[in-house]
Coordinates of C-alpha atoms in Angstrom, one line a residue:
X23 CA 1.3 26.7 -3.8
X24 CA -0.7 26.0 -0.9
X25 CA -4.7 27.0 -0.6
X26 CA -5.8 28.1 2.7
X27 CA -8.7 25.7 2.4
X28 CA -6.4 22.7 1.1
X29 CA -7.9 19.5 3.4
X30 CA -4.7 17.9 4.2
X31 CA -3.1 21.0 5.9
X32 CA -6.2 21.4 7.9
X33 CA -6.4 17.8 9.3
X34 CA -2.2 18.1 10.0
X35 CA -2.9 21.4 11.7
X36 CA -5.9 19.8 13.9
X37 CA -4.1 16.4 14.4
X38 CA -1.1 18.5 15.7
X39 CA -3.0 21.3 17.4
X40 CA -1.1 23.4 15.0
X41 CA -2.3 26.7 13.3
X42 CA -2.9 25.8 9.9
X43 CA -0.9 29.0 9.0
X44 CA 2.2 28.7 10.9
X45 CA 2.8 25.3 9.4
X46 CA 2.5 26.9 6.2
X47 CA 4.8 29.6 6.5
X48 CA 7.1 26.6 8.5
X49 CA 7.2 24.8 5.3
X50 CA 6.9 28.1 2.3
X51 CA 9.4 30.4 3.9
X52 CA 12.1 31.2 5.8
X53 CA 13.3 33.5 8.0
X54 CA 16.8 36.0 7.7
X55 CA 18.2 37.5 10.3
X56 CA 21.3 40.4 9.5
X57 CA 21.9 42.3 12.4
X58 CA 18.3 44.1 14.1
X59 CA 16.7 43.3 10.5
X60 CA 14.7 40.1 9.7
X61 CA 13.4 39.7 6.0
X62 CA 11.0 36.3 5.1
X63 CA 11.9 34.9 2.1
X64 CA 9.3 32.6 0.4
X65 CA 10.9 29.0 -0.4
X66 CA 11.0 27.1 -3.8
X67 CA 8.6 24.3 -4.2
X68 CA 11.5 21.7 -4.3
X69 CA 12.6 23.2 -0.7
X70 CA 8.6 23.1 0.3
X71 CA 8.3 19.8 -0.7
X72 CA 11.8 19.0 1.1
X73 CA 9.8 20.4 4.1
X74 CA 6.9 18.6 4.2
X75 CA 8.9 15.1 3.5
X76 CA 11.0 15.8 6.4
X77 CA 8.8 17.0 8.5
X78 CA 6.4 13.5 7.4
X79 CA 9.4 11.2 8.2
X80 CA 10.2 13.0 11.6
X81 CA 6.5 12.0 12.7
X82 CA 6.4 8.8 11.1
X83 CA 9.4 7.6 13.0
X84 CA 8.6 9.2 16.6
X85 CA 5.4 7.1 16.1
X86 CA 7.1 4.4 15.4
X87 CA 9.0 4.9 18.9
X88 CA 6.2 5.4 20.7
X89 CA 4.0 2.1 19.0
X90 CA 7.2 -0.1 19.9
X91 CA 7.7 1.4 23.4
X92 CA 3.9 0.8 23.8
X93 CA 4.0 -3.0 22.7
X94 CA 7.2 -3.5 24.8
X95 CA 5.4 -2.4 27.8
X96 CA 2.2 -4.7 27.2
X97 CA 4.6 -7.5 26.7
X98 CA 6.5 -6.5 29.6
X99 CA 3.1 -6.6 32.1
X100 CA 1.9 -10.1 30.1
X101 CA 5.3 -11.4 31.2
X102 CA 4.9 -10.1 34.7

């Protein structure tokens, strides 16, 4: 379960400019869609946690990108 006032949602949600609540329901529910109805379905805590680990790796490796592409570029100009 997540609390509303848990401290790492809140600093995700402001590091990302995120509502603290969408990423919650991102990560604790899902959406199903069967023909003009849609139903939300809350998610296990193993698919939660799936989630969240995912969603942490996805970050972690576009930073990684961008901290290379960065050092490239300073090497690049030092060269120049």
């Amino acid at each position: 379960a997540v609390l509303a006032a848990d401290r790492h949602l809140q600093a995700v949600s402001q590091l990302l400019k995120i509502d603290g609540a969408a990423i919650q329901a991102g990560m604790c529910s899902r959406q199903i869609t069967a023909g003009n109805e849609t139903m939300t379905k809350p998610e296990s805590p193993e698919k939660s946690s799936q989630c969240r680990d995912a969603l942490a790796k996805a970050l972690y490796s576009k930073l990684f990108d961008y901290i290379v592409k960065c050092v490239n570029t300073a090497l690049r100009l030092k060269n120049n």
